[in-house]
Coordinates of N, CA and C and ligand atoms in Angstrom, one line a residue:
M523 N 110.5 39.7 66.2 CA 111.1 40.6 67.2 C 110.8 40.1 68.6
K524 N 111.8 39.9 69.4 CA 111.6 39.5 70.8 C 110.8 40.5 71.6
K525 N 109.8 40.1 72.3 CA 109.0 41.1 73.1 C 109.8 41.5 74.3
L526 N 109.5 42.8 74.7 CA 110.2 43.3 75.9 C 109.1 43.7 76.9
I527 N 109.2 43.1 78.1 CA 108.2 43.5 79.2 C 108.9 44.3 80.2
A528 N 108.5 45.5 80.4 CA 109.2 46.4 81.3 C 108.4 46.8 82.5
A529 N 109.0 46.8 83.7 CA 108.3 47.3 84.9 C 108.7 48.7 85.3
N530 N 107.8 49.6 85.4 CA 108.1 50.9 85.8 C 107.5 51.1 87.2
W531 N 108.4 51.0 88.2 CA 107.9 51.1 89.6 C 107.6 52.5 90.1
K532 N 107.9 53.5 89.2 CA 107.6 54.9 89.6 C 108.2 55.2 91.0
M533 N 107.4 56.0 91.8 CA 107.9 56.3 93.2 C 107.3 55.4 94.2
H534 N 107.5 54.1 94.0 CA 106.9 53.1 94.9 C 108.0 52.2 95.5
K535 N 107.7 51.6 96.6 CA 108.6 50.6 97.3 C 109.6 51.2 98.2
T536 N 109.7 50.7 99.4 CA 110.8 51.0 100.3 C 112.0 50.1 99.8
Y537 N 113.2 50.3 100.4 CA 114.4 49.5 100.0 C 114.1 48.1 100.2
K538 N 113.5 47.7 101.4 CA 113.2 46.3 101.7 C 112.2 45.7 100.8
E539 N 111.2 46.5 100.4 CA 110.2 46.0 99.5 C 110.8 45.7 98.1
A540 N 111.8 46.6 97.7 CA 112.4 46.4 96.4 C 113.2 45.1 96.4
V541 N 114.0 44.9 97.5 CA 114.9 43.8 97.6 C 114.0 42.5 97.7
D542 N 113.0 42.5 98.5 CA 112.1 41.4 98.6 C 111.5 41.0 97.3
F543 N 111.1 42.0 96.5 CA 110.5 41.8 95.2 C 111.4 41.0 94.3
I544 N 112.7 41.5 94.3 CA 113.7 40.9 93.4 C 114.0 39.4 93.8
N545 N 114.1 39.3 95.1 CA 114.4 37.9 95.6 C 113.3 37.0 95.3
D546 N 112.0 37.4 95.5 CA 110.9 36.6 95.2 C 110.8 36.3 93.7
F547 N 111.0 37.3 93.0 CA 111.0 37.2 91.5 C 112.0 36.1 91.0
L548 N 113.2 36.1 91.7 CA 114.2 35.2 91.2 C 113.9 33.7 91.6
K549 N 113.0 33.6 92.5 CA 112.6 32.2 92.9 C 111.8 31.5 91.8
E550 N 111.2 32.4 90.9 CA 110.3 31.8 89.8 C 111.2 31.4 88.6
D551 N 110.8 30.3 88.1 CA 111.6 29.8 86.9 C 110.8 29.6 85.7
S552 N 109.6 30.4 85.7 CA 108.7 30.2 84.6 C 108.9 31.1 83.3
I553 N 109.9 31.9 83.4 CA 110.1 32.9 82.3 C 111.0 32.3 81.2
D554 N 110.5 32.4 80.0 CA 111.2 31.9 78.8 C 112.0 33.1 78.2
F555 N 113.3 33.2 78.6 CA 114.1 34.3 78.2 C 114.5 34.2 76.7
E556 N 114.2 33.1 76.1 CA 114.5 33.0 74.7 C 113.4 33.8 73.9
K557 N 112.2 33.9 74.5 CA 111.1 34.5 73.9 C 110.9 36.0 74.2
K558 N 111.4 36.3 75.4 CA 111.2 37.7 75.8 C 112.3 38.3 76.7
D559 N 112.4 39.6 76.6 CA 113.3 40.4 77.5 C 112.5 41.0 78.6
I560 N 113.2 41.0 79.8 CA 112.5 41.6 80.9 C 113.4 42.8 81.4
L561 N 112.8 43.8 81.8 CA 113.5 45.1 82.2 C 112.8 45.7 83.4
I562 N 113.5 46.1 84.4 CA 112.9 46.7 85.6 C 113.5 48.1 85.7
Y563 N 112.6 49.1 86.0 CA 113.0 50.5 86.3 C 112.7 50.7 87.7
P564 N 113.6 50.5 88.6 CA 113.4 50.8 90.1 C 113.6 52.3 90.3
P565 N 113.2 52.9 91.4 CA 113.6 54.3 91.7 C 115.1 54.4 91.7
F566 N 115.6 55.5 91.4 CA 117.1 55.7 91.4 C 117.8 55.1 92.5
L567 N 117.3 55.3 93.7 CA 118.0 54.9 94.9 C 118.3 53.4 95.0
Y568 N 117.6 52.6 94.3 CA 117.7 51.2 94.4 C 118.4 50.6 93.1
V569 N 118.7 51.4 92.2 CA 119.2 50.9 90.9 C 120.4 50.0 91.1
C570 N 121.4 50.5 91.8 CA 122.7 49.7 92.0 C 122.4 48.4 92.7
E571 N 121.6 48.4 93.7 CA 121.3 47.2 94.5 C 120.5 46.2 93.6
V572 N 119.5 46.7 92.9 CA 118.7 45.8 92.0 C 119.6 45.1 91.0
L573 N 120.5 46.0 90.4 CA 121.5 45.4 89.4 C 122.4 44.3 90.0
R574 N 122.8 44.6 91.3 CA 123.7 43.6 91.9 C 122.9 42.3 92.1
L575 N 121.6 42.4 92.6 CA 120.8 41.2 92.8 C 120.6 40.4 91.5
L576 N 120.5 41.2 90.4 CA 120.1 40.5 89.1 C 121.4 40.2 88.2
E577 N 122.5 40.4 88.8 CA 123.8 40.3 88.1 C 123.9 39.0 87.2
K578 N 123.5 37.9 87.8 CA 123.7 36.7 87.1 C 122.5 36.2 86.2
T579 N 121.6 37.2 86.0 CA 120.4 36.9 85.2 C 120.3 37.7 84.0
P580 N 119.5 37.3 83.0 CA 119.4 38.1 81.8 C 118.5 39.3 82.0
I581 N 118.0 39.5 83.2 CA 117.0 40.7 83.4 C 117.8 42.0 83.4
K582 N 117.2 42.9 82.7 CA 117.9 44.2 82.5 C 117.3 45.3 83.5
V583 N 118.1 46.3 83.7 CA 117.7 47.3 84.7 C 117.9 48.7 84.1
G584 N 117.0 49.6 84.4 CA 117.1 51.0 83.9 C 116.7 52.0 84.9
A585 N 117.1 53.2 84.6 CA 116.7 54.4 85.5 C 115.5 55.0 84.9
Q586 N 114.7 55.6 85.8 CA 113.4 56.2 85.3 C 113.5 57.6 84.7
N587 N 114.7 58.2 84.8 CA 114.9 59.5 84.3 C 116.4 59.8 84.3
A588 N 116.9 60.9 83.7 CA 118.3 61.3 83.8 C 118.3 62.8 83.4
Y589 N 119.2 63.5 84.0 CA 119.4 64.9 83.6 C 120.4 64.9 82.4
F590 N 120.4 66.0 81.7 CA 121.3 66.0 80.5 C 122.7 66.4 80.7
E591 N 123.0 67.1 81.8 CA 124.3 67.4 82.1 C 125.1 66.2 82.6
K592 N 126.4 66.1 82.4 CA 127.1 64.9 82.8 C 127.5 65.0 84.3
K593 N 127.8 66.2 84.8 CA 128.1 66.4 86.2 C 128.0 67.9 86.5
G594 N 128.0 68.2 87.8 CA 128.1 69.6 88.1 C 127.1 70.0 89.3
A595 N 126.9 71.3 89.4 CA 126.1 71.8 90.5 C 124.6 71.7 90.1
F596 N 124.0 70.5 90.2 CA 122.6 70.3 89.9 C 122.0 69.5 91.0
T597 N 121.9 70.1 92.1 CA 121.4 69.4 93.3 C 120.1 68.5 93.0
G598 N 120.2 67.3 93.4 CA 119.0 66.4 93.3 C 118.9 65.7 92.0
E599 N 119.8 66.0 91.0 CA 119.7 65.4 89.7 C 120.7 64.2 89.6
I600 N 120.4 63.4 88.6 CA 121.2 62.2 88.4 C 121.6 62.2 86.9
S601 N 122.9 62.0 86.6 CA 123.4 62.1 85.2 C 123.5 60.7 84.6
P602 N 123.4 60.7 83.2 CA 123.6 59.5 82.5 C 125.0 58.8 82.8
V603 N 126.0 59.6 83.1 CA 127.3 59.0 83.5 C 127.1 58.2 84.7
M604 N 126.4 58.7 85.7 CA 126.2 58.0 87.0 C 125.4 56.7 86.7
I605 N 124.4 56.8 85.9 CA 123.6 55.6 85.6 C 124.4 54.5 85.0
K606 N 125.2 55.0 84.0 CA 126.1 54.0 83.3 C 127.1 53.4 84.2
S607 N 127.6 54.2 85.2 CA 128.6 53.7 86.1 C 128.1 52.6 87.0
C608 N 126.8 52.6 87.2 CA 126.2 51.5 88.0 C 126.0 50.3 87.1
K609 N 126.3 50.4 85.8 CA 126.1 49.3 84.8 C 124.6 49.1 84.4
A610 N 123.8 50.1 84.7 CA 122.4 50.0 84.2 C 122.5 50.2 82.6
E611 N 121.5 49.5 82.0 CA 121.6 49.5 80.5 C 120.6 50.6 79.9
Y612 N 119.5 50.8 80.6 CA 118.4 51.6 80.0 C 118.2 52.9 80.8
V613 N 117.6 53.9 80.1 CA 117.0 55.0 80.8 C 115.6 55.3 80.1
L614 N 114.6 55.6 81.0 CA 113.3 55.9 80.5 C 113.2 57.4 80.4
L615 N 112.8 58.0 79.2 CA 112.8 59.4 79.1 C 111.4 59.9 78.5
G616 N 111.0 61.1 78.9 CA 109.8 61.6 78.3 C 108.5 61.0 78.8
H617 N 108.6 60.3 80.0 CA 107.4 59.7 80.5 C 106.3 60.8 80.7
S618 N 105.1 60.5 80.6 CA 104.1 61.5 80.6 C 104.0 62.2 82.0
E619 N 104.4 61.5 83.1 CA 104.4 62.1 84.4 C 105.5 63.1 84.5
R620 N 106.6 62.9 83.7 CA 107.7 63.9 83.7 C 107.2 65.1 82.8
R621 N 106.5 64.8 81.7 CA 106.1 65.9 80.8 C 105.0 66.7 81.5
H622 N 104.1 66.1 82.2 CA 103.0 66.8 82.7 C 103.2 67.3 84.2
I623 N 103.6 66.5 85.1 CA 103.7 66.9 86.5 C 105.0 67.8 86.6
F624 N 106.1 67.4 85.9 CA 107.3 68.2 86.1 C 107.6 69.1 84.9
K625 N 106.6 69.2 84.1 CA 106.7 70.2 83.0 C 107.9 70.1 82.1
E626 N 108.3 68.9 81.8 CA 109.5 68.7 80.9 C 109.0 69.0 79.5
S627 N 109.8 69.9 78.8 CA 109.5 70.2 77.4 C 110.1 69.2 76.5
D628 N 109.6 69.3 75.2 CA 110.2 68.4 74.2 C 111.7 68.8 74.0
E629 N 112.0 70.0 74.2 CA 113.4 70.5 74.1 C 114.3 69.8 75.2
L630 N 113.8 69.9 76.4 CA 114.6 69.3 77.5 C 114.7 67.7 77.3
I631 N 113.6 67.1 76.9 CA 113.6 65.7 76.7 C 114.7 65.3 75.6
R632 N 114.7 66.1 74.5 CA 115.7 65.9 73.5 C 117.1 66.0 74.0
K633 N 117.4 67.0 74.9 CA 118.7 67.1 75.4 C 119.1 65.8 76.3
K634 N 118.1 65.4 77.0 CA 118.3 64.2 77.8 C 118.5 62.9 77.0
V635 N 117.8 62.8 75.9 CA 117.9 61.7 75.0 C 119.4 61.7 74.4
I636 N 119.8 62.8 73.9 CA 121.1 62.9 73.3 C 122.2 62.6 74.3
S637 N 122.1 63.2 75.5 CA 123.2 63.0 76.5 C 123.2 61.5 77.0
S638 N 122.1 60.9 77.1 CA 122.0 59.5 77.5 C 122.6 58.6 76.5
L639 N 122.3 58.9 75.2 CA 122.8 58.0 74.1 C 124.3 58.2 74.0
E640 N 124.8 59.4 74.2 CA 126.2 59.6 74.2 C 127.0 58.8 75.2
E641 N 126.3 58.6 76.3 CA 126.9 57.8 77.4 C 126.8 56.3 77.2
G642 N 126.1 55.9 76.1 CA 125.9 54.5 75.8 C 124.7 53.8 76.5
L643 N 123.8 54.6 77.0 CA 122.6 54.1 77.6 C 121.6 53.8 76.5
R644 N 120.8 52.8 76.6 CA 119.7 52.6 75.7 C 118.5 53.5 76.2
V645 N 117.9 54.2 75.3 CA 116.9 55.1 75.6 C 115.5 54.5 75.3
M646 N 114.6 54.5 76.3 CA 113.2 54.2 76.0 C 112.5 55.5 76.1
L647 N 112.0 56.0 74.9 CA 111.3 57.3 74.9 C 109.8 57.1 74.9
C648 N 109.2 57.8 75.8 CA 107.7 57.6 75.9 C 107.0 58.7 75.1
V649 N 106.0 58.4 74.4 CA 105.2 59.3 73.7 C 103.7 59.0 73.9
G650 N 102.8 60.0 73.7 CA 101.4 59.6 73.9 C 100.6 60.9 74.0
E651 N 99.4 60.8 73.6 CA 98.5 62.0 73.6 C 97.6 62.1 74.9
A652 N 97.3 63.3 75.2 CA 96.4 63.5 76.4 C 94.9 63.3 75.9
L653 N 94.0 63.2 76.8 CA 92.6 63.0 76.5 C 92.0 64.0 75.5
E654 N 92.3 65.3 75.8 CA 91.7 66.3 75.0 C 92.3 66.2 73.5
E655 N 93.5 65.8 73.5 CA 94.1 65.7 72.1 C 93.5 64.5 71.4
R656 N 93.2 63.4 72.1 CA 92.6 62.3 71.5 C 91.2 62.7 71.0
E657 N 90.5 63.4 71.9 CA 89.1 63.7 71.5 C 89.1 64.7 70.4
S658 N 90.2 65.4 70.2 CA 90.2 66.3 69.0 C 90.9 65.7 67.8
S659 N 91.0 64.4 67.9 CA 91.6 63.6 66.8 C 93.1 64.0 66.5
L660 N 93.8 64.4 67.5 CA 95.1 64.8 67.3 C 96.2 63.8 67.7
T661 N 95.8 62.5 68.0 CA 96.7 61.5 68.4 C 97.9 61.4 67.5
F662 N 97.7 61.2 66.2 CA 98.8 61.0 65.3 C 99.7 62.2 65.2
K663 N 99.1 63.4 65.2 CA 99.9 64.6 65.1 C 100.8 64.8 66.3
V664 N 100.2 64.5 67.5 CA 101.0 64.7 68.8 C 102.1 63.7 68.8
V665 N 101.9 62.5 68.5 CA 102.9 61.5 68.6 C 104.0 61.7 67.6
E666 N 103.6 62.1 66.4 CA 104.6 62.4 65.4 C 105.5 63.6 65.8
S667 N 104.9 64.6 66.4 CA 105.7 65.8 66.8 C 106.6 65.4 68.0
Q668 N 106.1 64.6 68.9 CA 107.0 64.2 70.1 C 108.2 63.4 69.6
L669 N 107.9 62.5 68.6 CA 109.0 61.7 68.1 C 110.0 62.5 67.3
K670 N 109.5 63.4 66.5 CA 110.5 64.2 65.7 C 111.3 65.1 66.5
L671 N 110.6 65.8 67.5 CA 111.3 66.7 68.3 C 112.4 66.0 69.2
A672 N 112.2 64.8 69.6 CA 113.1 64.1 70.4 C 114.2 63.4 69.6
L673 N 113.9 62.9 68.4 CA 114.8 62.0 67.8 C 115.4 62.4 66.4
A674 N 114.9 63.5 65.9 CA 115.4 63.9 64.5 C 116.9 64.0 64.6
G675 N 117.6 63.5 63.6 CA 119.0 63.7 63.5 C 119.8 62.6 64.3
L676 N 119.1 61.7 64.9 CA 119.9 60.7 65.7 C 120.0 59.3 65.1
K677 N 120.0 59.3 63.8 CA 120.1 58.0 63.0 C 121.3 57.1 63.5
D678 N 122.4 57.8 63.9 CA 123.6 57.0 64.3 C 123.3 56.1 65.5
Y679 N 122.3 56.5 66.3 CA 122.0 55.8 67.5 C 120.7 54.9 67.4
A680 N 120.3 54.8 66.1 CA 119.0 54.1 65.9 C 118.8 52.8 66.7
N681 N 119.9 52.0 66.8 CA 119.8 50.7 67.5 C 119.8 50.8 69.0
M682 N 119.9 52.0 69.5 CA 119.9 52.2 71.0 C 118.6 52.8 71.5
I683 N 117.6 52.9 70.6 CA 116.4 53.6 70.9 C 115.2 52.7 70.9
E684 N 114.3 52.7 71.9 CA 113.0 52.0 71.8 C 112.0 53.0 72.2
I685 N 110.7 52.7 71.9 CA 109.7 53.7 72.1 C 108.6 53.0 73.0
A686 N 108.0 53.8 73.9 CA 106.8 53.3 74.6 C 105.7 54.2 74.3
Y687 N 104.7 53.7 73.6 CA 103.5 54.5 73.4 C 102.5 54.4 74.6
E688 N 102.3 55.5 75.2 CA 101.5 55.5 76.4 C 100.5 56.6 76.3
P689 N 99.3 56.3 75.9 CA 98.3 57.4 75.9 C 98.1 57.9 77.4
V690 N 98.2 59.2 77.5 CA 98.2 59.8 78.9 C 96.9 59.4 79.7
W691 N 95.8 59.4 79.0 CA 94.5 59.1 79.6 C 94.4 57.6 80.1
A692 N 95.3 56.8 79.6 CA 95.3 55.4 80.0 C 96.2 55.0 81.1
I693 N 97.1 56.0 81.5 CA 98.1 55.7 82.5 C 97.5 55.7 83.9
G694 N 97.5 54.6 84.6 CA 97.1 54.5 86.0 C 95.6 54.7 86.2
T695 N 94.8 54.7 85.1 CA 93.4 55.0 85.2 C 92.5 53.7 85.2
G696 N 93.1 52.6 84.8 CA 92.4 51.3 84.6 C 91.6 51.3 83.3
K697 N 91.8 52.4 82.5 CA 91.2 52.5 81.2 C 92.2 52.4 80.1
S698 N 92.5 51.2 79.6 CA 93.5 51.0 78.6 C 93.0 51.4 77.2
A699 N 93.9 51.6 76.3 CA 93.5 51.8 74.9 C 93.0 50.4 74.4
S700 N 92.2 50.4 73.4 CA 91.9 49.0 72.8 C 93.1 48.5 72.1
P701 N 93.4 47.2 72.2 CA 94.7 46.7 71.6 C 94.7 47.1 70.1
E702 N 93.5 47.1 69.4 CA 93.5 47.4 68.0 C 93.9 48.8 67.7
D703 N 93.3 49.7 68.5 CA 93.7 51.2 68.4 C 95.1 51.4 68.6
A704 N 95.6 50.8 69.7 CA 97.0 51.0 70.1 C 97.9 50.5 68.9
S705 N 97.6 49.3 68.3 CA 98.4 48.8 67.3 C 98.4 49.7 66.1
K706 N 97.3 50.4 65.8 CA 97.3 51.4 64.7 C 98.3 52.5 64.9
V707 N 98.3 53.0 66.2 CA 99.3 54.0 66.5 C 100.7 53.5 66.4
H708 N 100.9 52.3 66.9 CA 102.2 51.7 66.8 C 102.7 51.6 65.4
S709 N 101.8 51.2 64.5 CA 102.2 51.0 63.1 C 102.6 52.4 62.5
F710 N 101.9 53.4 62.9 CA 102.2 54.8 62.5 C 103.6 55.2 63.1
I711 N 103.8 54.9 64.4 CA 105.1 55.3 65.0 C 106.2 54.6 64.2
K712 N 106.0 53.3 63.8 CA 107.1 52.6 63.1 C 107.4 53.3 61.8
D713 N 106.3 53.8 61.1 CA 106.6 54.5 59.8 C 107.4 55.8 60.1
I714 N 107.0 56.5 61.1 CA 107.8 57.7 61.4 C 109.2 57.4 61.7
L715 N 109.4 56.4 62.5 CA 110.8 56.0 62.9 C 111.6 55.6 61.7
K716 N 111.0 54.9 60.8 CA 111.7 54.6 59.6 C 112.2 55.8 58.9
D717 N 111.4 56.8 58.9 CA 111.7 58.1 58.3 C 112.9 58.8 59.0
I718 N 112.8 58.9 60.4 CA 113.8 59.7 61.1 C 115.0 58.9 61.5
L719 N 114.8 57.6 61.8 CA 116.0 56.8 62.2 C 116.4 55.8 61.2
G720 N 115.6 55.6 60.2 CA 115.9 54.6 59.2 C 115.9 53.2 59.7
S721 N 115.3 52.9 60.8 CA 115.3 51.6 61.3 C 114.0 51.1 62.0
N722 N 114.0 49.9 62.3 CA 112.9 49.2 62.9 C 113.2 49.0 64.3
T723 N 112.5 49.7 65.2 CA 112.8 49.6 66.6 C 111.5 49.0 67.4
R724 N 111.8 48.5 68.5 CA 110.6 48.0 69.3 C 109.7 49.1 69.8
V725 N 108.4 48.9 69.7 CA 107.5 49.9 70.2 C 106.6 49.2 71.2
L726 N 106.7 49.6 72.5 CA 106.0 49.0 73.6 C 104.7 49.8 73.8
Y727 N 103.6 49.1 74.3 CA 102.4 49.8 74.8 C 102.5 49.9 76.3
G728 N 102.0 51.0 76.8 CA 101.8 51.2 78.2 C 100.6 52.0 78.5
G729 N 100.0 51.7 79.7 CA 98.7 52.3 80.1 C 97.7 51.3 80.5
S730 N 97.7 51.1 81.9 CA 96.7 50.2 82.5 C 96.8 48.7 81.9
V731 N 98.0 48.3 81.7 CA 98.2 46.9 81.3 C 98.0 46.1 82.6
N732 N 97.3 44.9 82.5 CA 97.2 44.0 83.6 C 97.2 42.6 83.1
P733 N 97.2 41.6 84.1 CA 97.3 40.2 83.6 C 96.2 39.8 82.7
K734 N 95.0 40.5 82.8 CA 93.9 40.1 81.9 C 94.0 40.6 80.5
N735 N 94.6 41.8 80.3 CA 94.6 42.3 78.9 C 95.9 42.2 78.3
A736 N 97.0 41.7 79.0 CA 98.3 41.6 78.4 C 98.4 40.8 77.1
K737 N 97.7 39.7 77.1 CA 97.9 38.8 75.9 C 97.3 39.5 74.7
E738 N 96.2 40.2 74.9 CA 95.6 40.8 73.7 C 96.5 41.9 73.1
F739 N 97.2 42.6 74.0 CA 98.2 43.6 73.4 C 99.3 42.9 72.8
L740 N 99.8 41.8 73.4 CA 101.1 41.2 72.9 C 100.8 40.4 71.6
T741 N 99.6 40.1 71.3 CA 99.3 39.4 70.1 C 99.1 40.3 68.9
Q742 N 99.1 41.6 69.1 CA 98.9 42.6 68.0 C 100.2 42.7 67.2
E743 N 100.0 42.7 65.9 CA 101.2 42.7 65.0 C 102.3 43.8 65.4
H744 N 101.8 45.0 65.7 CA 102.8 46.0 65.9 C 103.2 46.3 67.3
I745 N 102.7 45.5 68.2 CA 103.1 45.8 69.7 C 104.2 44.8 70.1
D746 N 105.3 45.4 70.4 CA 106.5 44.6 70.6 C 106.9 44.4 72.1
G747 N 106.0 44.9 72.9 CA 106.2 44.7 74.4 C 105.3 45.6 75.2
L748 N 105.5 45.6 76.5 CA 104.6 46.3 77.4 C 105.5 47.1 78.4
L749 N 105.0 48.3 78.7 CA 105.6 49.1 79.8 C 104.5 49.1 80.9
V750 N 104.8 48.4 82.1 CA 103.7 48.2 83.1 C 104.0 49.0 84.3
G751 N 103.1 49.8 84.8 CA 103.2 50.5 86.0 C 102.6 49.7 87.2
G752 N 101.4 50.1 87.6 CA 100.8 49.5 88.7 C 100.9 48.0 88.8
A753 N 100.6 47.3 87.8 CA 100.6 45.8 87.8 C 102.0 45.2 87.8
S754 N 103.0 46.0 87.9 CA 104.4 45.5 88.0 C 104.9 45.5 89.4
L755 N 104.0 46.0 90.3 CA 104.5 46.2 91.7 C 104.4 44.9 92.5
E756 N 103.6 44.0 92.1 CA 103.5 42.7 92.8 C 104.1 41.6 91.9
V757 N 104.9 40.7 92.5 CA 105.6 39.7 91.7 C 104.6 38.9 90.9
K758 N 103.4 38.5 91.5 CA 102.5 37.6 90.8 C 101.9 38.3 89.6
S759 N 101.5 39.5 89.8 CA 100.8 40.1 88.6 C 101.8 40.4 87.5
F760 N 103.0 40.8 87.9 CA 104.1 41.1 86.8 C 104.4 39.8 86.1
L761 N 104.5 38.7 86.9 CA 104.8 37.4 86.2 C 103.7 36.9 85.3
D762 N 102.4 37.1 85.8 CA 101.3 36.8 85.0 C 101.3 37.5 83.6
I763 N 101.7 38.8 83.7 CA 101.8 39.6 82.4 C 102.9 39.0 81.5
I764 N 104.1 38.8 82.2 CA 105.2 38.2 81.4 C 104.8 36.9 80.7
N765 N 104.1 36.1 81.4 CA 103.8 34.7 80.9 C 102.5 34.7 80.2
A766 N 101.8 35.9 79.9 CA 100.5 35.9 79.3 C 100.6 35.4 77.8
Y767 N 101.8 35.5 77.3 CA 102.0 35.3 75.8 C 103.3 34.5 75.5
Ligands
PGA1202 P1 100.1 52.0 84.6 O1 101.4 52.9 84.2 O2 100.5 50.6 84.1 O3 100.0 52.0 86.0 O4 99.0 52.6 83.8 C1 102.1 52.7 83.0 C2 103.3 53.7 83.0 O5 103.1 54.9 83.3 O6 104.4 53.4 82.5

């Protein structure tokens, strides 16, 4: 399975910083696109421009969120139709910052997943347990429930779905999961996905990935890529992660 390395810029970068990043990134020719896919999630505002700059490259672009309604009086929201109309390929849904800071429920996330898939967007669904859940040995239970609530009944879209396993306590904390532990959860996620989607999809790890630990994650049997936050903001560290394996 080709590895996928994704950059989640979150709410970072001015317009100029975003454009400079892409232009600098394009000067590098060290990426072996035969071996890996690269995906960037810029803030909504820059999605169209980043897509334009990357038009002639194999690098993919996605939106960090989407509302489930297609259009209407929903001030401040962005619909899957709009994202698709910019020719973005992916949408990131269920990120733990959406779940925890913006109180997105599993039910809302499911609606967003369905609506995005209907519009032909590839969905990257994030799942992961909080620290208290991990400490109470609930990791597998939580992840299973998040997957089932978001994806049950969506077999027809199986090849449009990817998963990012991001333990909440590892995001932005500098405290990543151990690659072996993460791989066990990935293997479990793949079993659940076979049950509910009947297919084998890529499962990425996210949470304090950096150029030093990237290779260890990427060499684990069940880890098919990385979702990188902080370390994707600088061209050099993102490239070092991409080229770590
Ligand atoms: P981090 O974020 O790499 O900064 O921990 C990952 C993410 O939230 O996608």
